């Protein structure tokens, strides 16, 4: 198949090829240029399908580096009470309990992602069973089985974690497995160590929430604050918990998380010394701009992280956190904050996210030999197509995953 557009964004630097022609063979990008021969080949001309006053641009499909798809039905269902810990309490009461509801939520979330040009999701499942919906959905996915437990509950979680991993199908096709120790306040260090061991032995991706909220900082630094109260209330108190005097990043470094290509979700609170530790390691950060805004955190240090050489990707977090399931919307929000060129913002939504998930050899840029994971967008007439993509007027015409058209707007006929 040949795709035609006003331009194609080529390579990791998103160089515009104008006019843009892209050849797909099976599931791969075979060739791109402005003068490809199209005679005798099936052709889909997006340039002719863009609305009046708009241009069609073919970009690498977006990648969601951090999401909880099982919460996709909770948009506008939970009011933020002004406390992250209080919000977690409300979430626990509202999150789906039945597997069927959970899987419907996952399917709903994937449809939203595909409609927004996203072709890869890194999904965390509390019970490790979201894969049962994901496995058959036409999106590239990493299914992270979550683990947590403190005190008496840690022993059960240690026994159950290998079972969660081995219950999932093997890696293959569009499916990869991952493991996710939840967060320092909820998860015993032994569970983190087991997760790291399993990740190394079974080639799993690993992600964890880290430095998300001040309550987490208090928990580690002084063994005080609301998480101590909650652990005692739910029978998960661990007498071994002691003040560490550490930041979450220091704590993670001591566990070995920074020496592994882990994906650290949020990292909303980081000191200069923390940035130095992150830069010296090989972990990446998933920044969720609209969830960050929803919880009213102070400005994120993603610009400082990028300047220090830390790999930063974008995530949506969840619909329950006031966030649309659209990486394009997240990237547009970052662009509106200013301080980064459009190419750097787009990289966080594509090639940097692919690197964070150890998939940059497969997706994240439009290069011959890579998978044909593509987003086709109608953008305004800004001469800079990258800036046009990051303008709120941009809309997705079509999404391709591994060469297959998996979403199209009503204006786009099937090839």
Short mmCIF file of C-alpha atoms in Angstrom, two decimals:
data_model
loop_
_atom_site.label_atom_id
_atom_site.label_comp_id
_atom_site.label_asym_id
_atom_site.label_seq_id
_atom_site.Cartn_x
_atom_site.Cartn_y
_atom_site.Cartn_z
CA UNK A 1 0.00 0.00 0.00
CA UNK A 2 1.05 3.57 -0.70
CA UNK A 3 0.00 6.41 1.59
CA UNK A 4 -0.01 9.94 0.23
CA UNK A 5 -0.04 13.16 2.24
CA UNK A 6 1.14 16.72 2.01
CA UNK A 7 4.16 15.65 4.04
CA UNK A 8 5.68 12.73 5.94
CA UNK A 9 7.79 13.31 9.05
CA UNK A 10 10.92 11.24 8.48
CA UNK A 11 13.26 9.82 11.11
CA UNK A 12 13.81 10.69 14.76
CA UNK A 13 14.21 14.39 13.91
CA UNK A 14 10.87 14.49 12.06
CA UNK A 15 12.27 15.95 8.85
CA UNK A 16 9.34 16.91 6.55
CA UNK A 17 9.26 15.08 3.21
CA UNK A 18 7.01 17.20 0.98
CA UNK A 19 4.95 16.01 -0.80
CA UNK A 20 4.93 12.81 1.21
CA UNK A 21 4.65 9.27 -0.08
CA UNK A 22 5.10 6.21 2.11
CA UNK A 23 5.14 2.57 1.02
CA UNK A 24 4.00 -0.15 3.44
CA UNK A 25 4.94 -3.78 2.75
CA UNK A 26 3.24 -6.25 5.06
CA UNK A 27 3.65 -4.66 8.52
CA UNK A 28 6.74 -2.53 7.81
CA UNK A 29 7.68 0.84 6.43
CA UNK A 30 9.41 -0.04 3.18
CA UNK A 31 10.18 3.32 1.61
CA UNK A 32 9.35 7.02 1.81
CA UNK A 33 10.00 9.96 -0.45
CA UNK A 34 8.40 12.60 -2.62
CA UNK A 35 8.65 10.81 -5.97
CA UNK A 36 7.85 7.13 -5.39
CA UNK A 37 6.30 5.24 -8.28
CA UNK A 38 2.73 4.29 -7.31
CA UNK A 39 1.60 2.63 -10.54
CA UNK A 40 -0.34 -0.56 -9.94
CA UNK A 41 -0.33 -0.25 -6.14
CA UNK A 42 -3.24 0.34 -3.79
CA UNK A 43 -3.05 3.99 -2.77
CA UNK A 44 -4.72 5.91 0.02
CA UNK A 45 -4.56 9.63 -0.69
CA UNK A 46 -4.94 11.53 2.57
CA UNK A 47 -3.95 14.79 0.89
CA UNK A 48 -7.28 14.68 -0.92
CA UNK A 49 -9.17 13.82 2.28
CA UNK A 50 -8.00 16.67 4.50
CA UNK A 51 -10.68 19.31 5.15
CA UNK A 52 -10.48 22.60 3.30
CA UNK A 53 -7.73 24.79 4.72
CA UNK A 54 -5.95 21.80 6.30
CA UNK A 55 -3.03 19.65 5.22
CA UNK A 56 -2.50 15.92 5.78
CA UNK A 57 0.64 14.95 7.69
CA UNK A 58 1.87 11.41 8.33
CA UNK A 59 3.62 11.19 11.69
CA UNK A 60 4.86 8.30 13.81
CA UNK A 61 1.97 7.00 15.89
CA UNK A 62 1.87 8.21 19.47
CA UNK A 63 2.90 6.05 22.44
CA UNK A 64 1.31 6.16 25.89
CA UNK A 65 4.09 5.33 28.34
CA UNK A 66 1.86 5.21 31.42
CA UNK A 67 -1.84 4.42 31.66
CA UNK A 68 -4.42 2.54 33.72
CA UNK A 69 -6.94 1.42 31.11
CA UNK A 70 -9.12 -0.39 33.65
CA UNK A 71 -10.12 3.08 34.95
CA UNK A 72 -11.32 4.31 31.54
CA UNK A 73 -15.00 4.36 32.55
CA UNK A 74 -14.36 6.68 35.50
CA UNK A 75 -13.98 9.97 33.61
CA UNK A 76 -15.61 12.75 35.67
CA UNK A 77 -16.77 10.15 38.23
CA UNK A 78 -14.36 11.09 41.04
CA UNK A 79 -14.07 14.60 42.41
CA UNK A 80 -10.58 15.49 43.58
CA UNK A 81 -10.87 16.25 47.31
CA UNK A 82 -7.71 18.34 47.48
CA UNK A 83 -5.64 15.44 48.81
CA UNK A 84 -3.94 12.77 46.73
CA UNK A 85 -4.37 10.23 49.53
CA UNK A 86 -8.06 11.13 49.78
CA UNK A 87 -8.41 10.73 46.02
CA UNK A 88 -6.82 7.27 46.21
CA UNK A 89 -9.44 6.34 48.81
CA UNK A 90 -12.26 7.44 46.51
CA UNK A 91 -10.66 5.59 43.62
CA UNK A 92 -10.46 2.32 45.54
CA UNK A 93 -14.22 2.53 46.17
CA UNK A 94 -15.10 3.32 42.53
CA UNK A 95 -12.67 1.19 40.51
CA UNK A 96 -14.25 -1.81 38.74
CA UNK A 97 -14.49 -4.92 40.90
CA UNK A 98 -15.90 -7.33 38.32
CA UNK A 99 -13.55 -8.63 35.66
CA UNK A 100 -16.14 -8.08 32.91
CA UNK A 101 -16.45 -4.40 33.79
CA UNK A 102 -12.68 -4.06 33.94
CA UNK A 103 -12.26 -5.59 30.50
CA UNK A 104 -14.98 -3.36 29.03
CA UNK A 105 -13.11 -0.37 30.45
CA UNK A 106 -9.88 -1.54 28.82
CA UNK A 107 -11.62 -1.93 25.46
CA UNK A 108 -13.19 1.52 25.80
CA UNK A 109 -9.82 3.07 26.62
CA UNK A 110 -8.09 1.42 23.67
CA UNK A 111 -10.74 2.75 21.28
CA UNK A 112 -10.12 6.26 22.59
CA UNK A 113 -6.38 5.86 22.15
CA UNK A 114 -6.68 4.61 18.58
CA UNK A 115 -9.00 7.49 17.71
CA UNK A 116 -6.33 9.88 19.03
CA UNK A 117 -3.49 8.44 16.94
CA UNK A 118 -1.93 6.26 19.66
CA UNK A 119 -0.68 2.85 18.54
CA UNK A 120 1.15 1.66 21.69
CA UNK A 121 0.00 1.59 25.32
CA UNK A 122 1.87 0.68 28.50
CA UNK A 123 -1.01 -0.45 30.70
CA UNK A 124 -0.88 -1.26 34.42
CA UNK A 125 -3.45 -3.73 35.71
CA UNK A 126 -4.09 -3.99 39.46
CA UNK A 127 -5.09 -7.65 39.29
CA UNK A 128 -2.86 -8.50 36.33
CA UNK A 129 -5.77 -9.54 34.13
CA UNK A 130 -6.32 -6.62 31.75
CA UNK A 131 -4.34 -8.61 29.19
CA UNK A 132 -7.46 -10.73 28.66
CA UNK A 133 -8.98 -7.79 26.76
CA UNK A 134 -5.76 -6.31 25.43
CA UNK A 135 -4.51 -9.48 23.78
CA UNK A 136 -7.12 -9.34 20.98
CA UNK A 137 -7.31 -5.56 20.53
CA UNK A 138 -5.54 -4.03 17.50
CA UNK A 139 -3.03 -1.98 19.45
CA UNK A 140 0.59 -2.59 20.46
CA UNK A 141 0.63 -3.18 24.20
CA UNK A 142 2.77 -3.86 27.22
CA UNK A 143 0.62 -5.42 29.95
CA UNK A 144 2.12 -4.65 33.35
CA UNK A 145 1.00 -6.88 36.21
CA UNK A 146 0.92 -4.76 39.36
CA UNK A 147 2.09 -5.94 42.75
CA UNK A 148 1.83 -4.31 46.17
CA UNK A 149 1.85 -5.30 49.81
CA UNK A 150 3.29 -4.21 53.10
CA UNK A 151 3.63 -6.08 56.38
CA UNK A 152 1.63 -9.35 56.45
CA UNK A 153 0.30 -8.66 52.95
CA UNK A 154 3.78 -8.64 51.47
CA UNK A 155 4.20 -12.39 52.06
CA UNK A 156 1.09 -13.17 50.02
CA UNK A 157 2.11 -10.77 47.26
CA UNK A 158 5.58 -12.35 47.04
CA UNK A 159 4.00 -15.74 46.41
CA UNK A 160 1.42 -14.42 43.94
CA UNK A 161 3.65 -12.26 41.75
CA UNK A 162 5.32 -15.08 39.78
CA UNK A 163 1.88 -16.63 39.29
CA UNK A 164 0.54 -13.34 37.85
CA UNK A 165 3.41 -13.19 35.38
CA UNK A 166 3.16 -16.81 34.31
CA UNK A 167 -0.63 -16.56 33.86
CA UNK A 168 -0.09 -14.11 31.00
CA UNK A 169 0.49 -15.27 27.42
CA UNK A 170 4.09 -15.27 26.21
CA UNK A 171 5.48 -12.25 24.43
CA UNK A 172 4.66 -12.17 20.75
CA UNK A 173 3.08 -10.11 17.99
CA UNK A 174 1.76 -6.86 19.46
CA UNK A 175 1.89 -8.17 23.06
CA UNK A 176 4.62 -7.84 25.68
CA UNK A 177 4.59 -8.55 29.42
CA UNK A 178 5.70 -6.31 32.23
CA UNK A 179 5.80 -6.10 36.02
CA UNK A 180 4.89 -3.10 38.15
CA UNK A 181 5.69 -2.77 41.86
CA UNK A 182 3.18 -0.08 42.73
CA UNK A 183 4.90 2.57 44.87
CA UNK A 184 7.27 2.86 47.86
CA UNK A 185 4.49 3.54 50.38
CA UNK A 186 2.44 0.50 49.31
CA UNK A 187 5.08 -2.03 48.30
CA UNK A 188 7.67 -3.82 50.43
CA UNK A 189 11.27 -3.51 49.22
CA UNK A 190 11.34 -7.33 48.94
CA UNK A 191 8.60 -7.09 46.31
CA UNK A 192 10.63 -4.54 44.39
CA UNK A 193 13.64 -6.86 44.47
CA UNK A 194 11.55 -9.81 43.29
CA UNK A 195 10.08 -7.72 40.48
CA UNK A 196 13.58 -6.71 39.39
CA UNK A 197 14.72 -10.33 39.50
CA UNK A 198 11.75 -11.49 37.42
CA UNK A 199 12.28 -8.65 34.95
CA UNK A 200 15.91 -9.68 34.44
CA UNK A 201 15.22 -13.42 34.26
CA UNK A 202 12.18 -13.25 31.96
CA UNK A 203 12.98 -10.15 29.90
CA UNK A 204 10.06 -8.17 31.32
CA UNK A 205 9.57 -4.44 31.18
CA UNK A 206 9.36 -2.83 34.63
CA UNK A 207 7.56 0.30 35.76
CA UNK A 208 6.75 1.87 39.12
CA UNK A 209 5.10 5.01 40.47
CA UNK A 210 7.75 7.19 42.09
CA UNK A 211 7.96 10.63 43.70
CA UNK A 212 4.33 11.24 42.80
CA UNK A 213 3.10 13.17 45.85
CA UNK A 214 4.46 14.86 49.02
CA UNK A 215 2.82 12.15 51.17
CA UNK A 216 5.22 9.66 49.60
CA UNK A 217 8.18 11.89 50.44
CA UNK A 218 7.08 12.08 54.10
CA UNK A 219 6.62 8.30 54.24
CA UNK A 220 10.20 7.63 53.18
CA UNK A 221 11.95 10.55 54.81
CA UNK A 222 10.41 10.47 58.28
CA UNK A 223 8.04 7.45 58.35
CA UNK A 224 5.16 9.82 59.01
CA UNK A 225 2.07 11.15 57.32
CA UNK A 226 -1.19 9.70 56.05
CA UNK A 227 0.23 6.53 54.50
CA UNK A 228 1.43 5.32 57.91
CA UNK A 229 -2.07 5.87 59.29
CA UNK A 230 -3.66 4.00 56.39
CA UNK A 231 -1.28 1.03 56.60
CA UNK A 232 -2.13 0.63 60.27
CA UNK A 233 -5.87 0.97 59.57
CA UNK A 234 -5.95 -1.73 56.87
CA UNK A 235 -3.77 -4.23 58.73
CA UNK A 236 -0.74 -3.76 56.50
CA UNK A 237 1.52 -2.12 59.05
CA UNK A 238 5.11 -3.28 58.90
CA UNK A 239 7.15 -2.79 62.07
CA UNK A 240 10.28 -2.75 59.92
CA UNK A 241 9.30 0.61 58.42
CA UNK A 242 11.75 3.22 59.65
CA UNK A 243 12.64 6.76 58.55
CA UNK A 244 15.19 6.60 55.74
CA UNK A 245 15.97 10.30 55.41
CA UNK A 246 15.89 9.64 51.65
CA UNK A 247 14.05 11.06 48.70
CA UNK A 248 12.13 8.51 46.58
CA UNK A 249 14.87 8.73 43.93
CA UNK A 250 17.58 7.94 46.51
CA UNK A 251 15.47 5.05 47.78
CA UNK A 252 15.00 3.70 44.24
CA UNK A 253 18.72 4.03 43.55
CA UNK A 254 19.56 1.93 46.61
CA UNK A 255 17.16 -0.78 45.37
CA UNK A 256 18.85 -0.88 41.97
CA UNK A 257 15.91 0.55 40.01
CA UNK A 258 18.04 3.24 38.40
CA UNK A 259 20.54 0.66 37.12
CA UNK A 260 17.76 -1.09 35.19
CA UNK A 261 15.87 0.39 32.19
CA UNK A 262 12.84 0.90 34.41
CA UNK A 263 10.10 3.39 33.60
CA UNK A 264 9.41 5.68 36.56
CA UNK A 265 5.90 7.12 36.47
CA UNK A 266 5.37 10.80 37.35
CA UNK A 267 8.53 11.85 39.31
CA UNK A 268 6.70 15.06 40.18
CA UNK A 269 9.13 15.87 43.02
CA UNK A 270 12.87 15.75 42.34
CA UNK A 271 15.84 17.65 43.77
CA UNK A 272 18.93 18.63 41.81
CA UNK A 273 20.74 15.68 43.39
CA UNK A 274 17.88 13.42 42.27
CA UNK A 275 18.32 14.58 38.69
CA UNK A 276 22.02 13.77 38.88
CA UNK A 277 21.18 10.26 40.10
CA UNK A 278 18.65 9.75 37.31
CA UNK A 279 21.08 11.04 34.70
CA UNK A 280 23.76 8.62 35.90
CA UNK A 281 21.39 5.64 35.55
CA UNK A 282 19.36 4.16 32.72
CA UNK A 283 15.79 4.60 33.94
CA UNK A 284 13.27 6.78 32.09
CA UNK A 285 10.51 9.07 33.38
CA UNK A 286 6.86 9.09 32.29
CA UNK A 287 5.42 12.59 32.70
CA UNK A 288 1.61 12.86 32.63
CA UNK A 289 0.94 16.57 32.01
CA UNK A 290 -2.85 16.74 32.35
CA UNK A 291 -2.98 14.47 35.40
CA UNK A 292 -0.17 16.62 36.87
CA UNK A 293 -2.36 19.67 36.37
CA UNK A 294 -5.43 17.89 37.80
CA UNK A 295 -3.65 17.17 41.08
CA UNK A 296 -2.25 20.71 41.23
CA UNK A 297 1.38 19.68 41.61
CA UNK A 298 4.07 22.36 41.30
CA UNK A 299 5.67 22.70 37.85
CA UNK A 300 7.26 19.48 36.66
CA UNK A 301 11.00 19.46 36.00
CA UNK A 302 10.81 17.66 32.65
CA UNK A 303 12.79 20.42 30.93
CA UNK A 304 15.59 20.11 33.50
CA UNK A 305 15.47 16.33 33.09
CA UNK A 306 15.83 16.53 29.33
CA UNK A 307 18.69 19.00 29.67
CA UNK A 308 20.42 16.62 32.10
CA UNK A 309 20.15 13.77 29.57
CA UNK A 310 17.28 11.92 31.25
CA UNK A 311 14.84 10.24 28.88
CA UNK A 312 11.32 11.64 29.42
CA UNK A 313 8.20 10.20 27.79
CA UNK A 314 4.54 11.21 27.97
CA UNK A 315 1.69 9.27 29.56
CA UNK A 316 -2.02 9.83 30.13
CA UNK A 317 -2.27 8.21 33.60
CA UNK A 318 -6.02 7.56 33.59
CA UNK A 319 -9.44 8.98 32.81
CA UNK A 320 -10.09 8.97 36.57
CA UNK A 321 -7.33 11.58 36.97
CA UNK A 322 -9.10 14.11 34.78
CA UNK A 323 -6.99 13.20 31.78
CA UNK A 324 -8.19 12.52 28.22
CA UNK A 325 -6.82 9.26 26.84
CA UNK A 326 -4.91 11.08 24.14
CA UNK A 327 -1.15 11.47 23.97
CA UNK A 328 -1.73 14.12 21.30
CA UNK A 329 -3.64 16.17 23.90
CA UNK A 330 -0.82 15.65 26.42
CA UNK A 331 1.76 16.82 23.88
CA UNK A 332 -0.33 19.85 23.00
CA UNK A 333 -0.53 20.73 26.71
CA UNK A 334 3.27 20.55 27.01
CA UNK A 335 3.65 22.71 23.91
CA UNK A 336 1.35 25.33 25.44
CA UNK A 337 3.59 25.47 28.53
CA UNK A 338 6.44 26.60 26.27
CA UNK A 339 10.18 26.26 26.67
CA UNK A 340 10.70 23.38 24.23
CA UNK A 341 10.80 23.30 20.43
CA UNK A 342 7.98 21.32 18.78
CA UNK A 343 10.42 18.55 17.78
CA UNK A 344 11.36 17.96 21.44
CA UNK A 345 7.70 17.76 22.48
CA UNK A 346 6.84 15.38 19.66
CA UNK A 347 9.84 13.21 20.59
CA UNK A 348 8.43 12.77 24.11
CA UNK A 349 5.22 11.43 22.55
CA UNK A 350 6.98 9.08 20.11
CA UNK A 351 10.65 8.09 19.96
CA UNK A 352 11.44 8.89 23.61
CA UNK A 353 8.40 6.91 24.72
CA UNK A 354 9.54 4.03 22.51
CA UNK A 355 12.99 4.22 24.13
CA UNK A 356 11.43 4.21 27.59
CA UNK A 357 9.62 0.96 26.71
CA UNK A 358 12.67 -0.56 24.98
CA UNK A 359 10.83 -0.47 21.65
CA UNK A 360 12.76 2.23 19.79
CA UNK A 361 14.16 -0.38 17.39
CA UNK A 362 10.57 -1.20 16.36
CA UNK A 363 8.47 1.99 16.59
CA UNK A 364 8.67 5.68 17.46
CA UNK A 365 9.86 7.12 14.15
CA UNK A 366 9.20 6.76 10.44
CA UNK A 367 12.22 4.86 9.18
CA UNK A 368 12.41 2.04 6.62
CA UNK A 369 12.36 -1.32 8.37
CA UNK A 370 10.39 -0.14 11.39
CA UNK A 371 6.82 -1.19 12.02
CA UNK A 372 4.25 0.88 10.16
CA UNK A 373 2.71 2.42 13.29
CA UNK A 374 1.46 5.74 11.94
CA UNK A 375 -0.82 8.65 12.79
CA UNK A 376 -2.26 10.64 9.91
CA UNK A 377 -3.37 14.11 10.95
CA UNK A 378 -5.17 17.03 9.39
CA UNK A 379 -3.33 20.18 10.48
CA UNK A 380 -3.62 23.91 9.84
CA UNK A 381 -1.52 25.76 7.28
CA UNK A 382 1.34 26.61 9.65
CA UNK A 383 4.51 26.16 7.53
CA UNK A 384 6.02 24.15 10.41
CA UNK A 385 4.11 20.83 10.38
CA UNK A 386 5.37 19.92 13.87
CA UNK A 387 3.95 23.11 15.34
CA UNK A 388 0.74 22.48 13.42
CA UNK A 389 0.39 19.00 14.97
CA UNK A 390 0.74 20.56 18.42
CA UNK A 391 -1.97 23.13 17.71
CA UNK A 392 -5.37 22.26 19.26
CA UNK A 393 -6.98 22.43 15.80
CA UNK A 394 -5.14 19.27 14.67
CA UNK A 395 -7.32 16.19 14.25
CA UNK A 396 -6.54 12.55 13.58
CA UNK A 397 -7.66 11.20 10.21
CA UNK A 398 -6.34 7.66 10.64
CA UNK A 399 -4.23 5.37 12.79
CA UNK A 400 -2.17 2.43 11.55
CA UNK A 401 -0.75 -0.33 13.73
CA UNK A 402 1.75 -2.70 12.10
CA UNK A 403 0.55 -1.62 8.68
CA UNK A 404 -3.14 -2.13 9.41
CA UNK A 405 -5.65 0.69 9.33
CA UNK A 406 -7.22 0.36 12.78
CA UNK A 407 -8.99 3.70 13.03
CA UNK A 408 -10.28 6.15 10.46
CA UNK A 409 -12.39 9.25 10.74
CA UNK A 410 -15.75 9.15 8.93
CA UNK A 411 -14.18 11.17 6.09
CA UNK A 412 -11.68 8.41 5.27
CA UNK A 413 -12.82 5.53 3.08
CA UNK A 414 -11.43 2.06 3.72
CA UNK A 415 -8.66 1.08 1.28
#
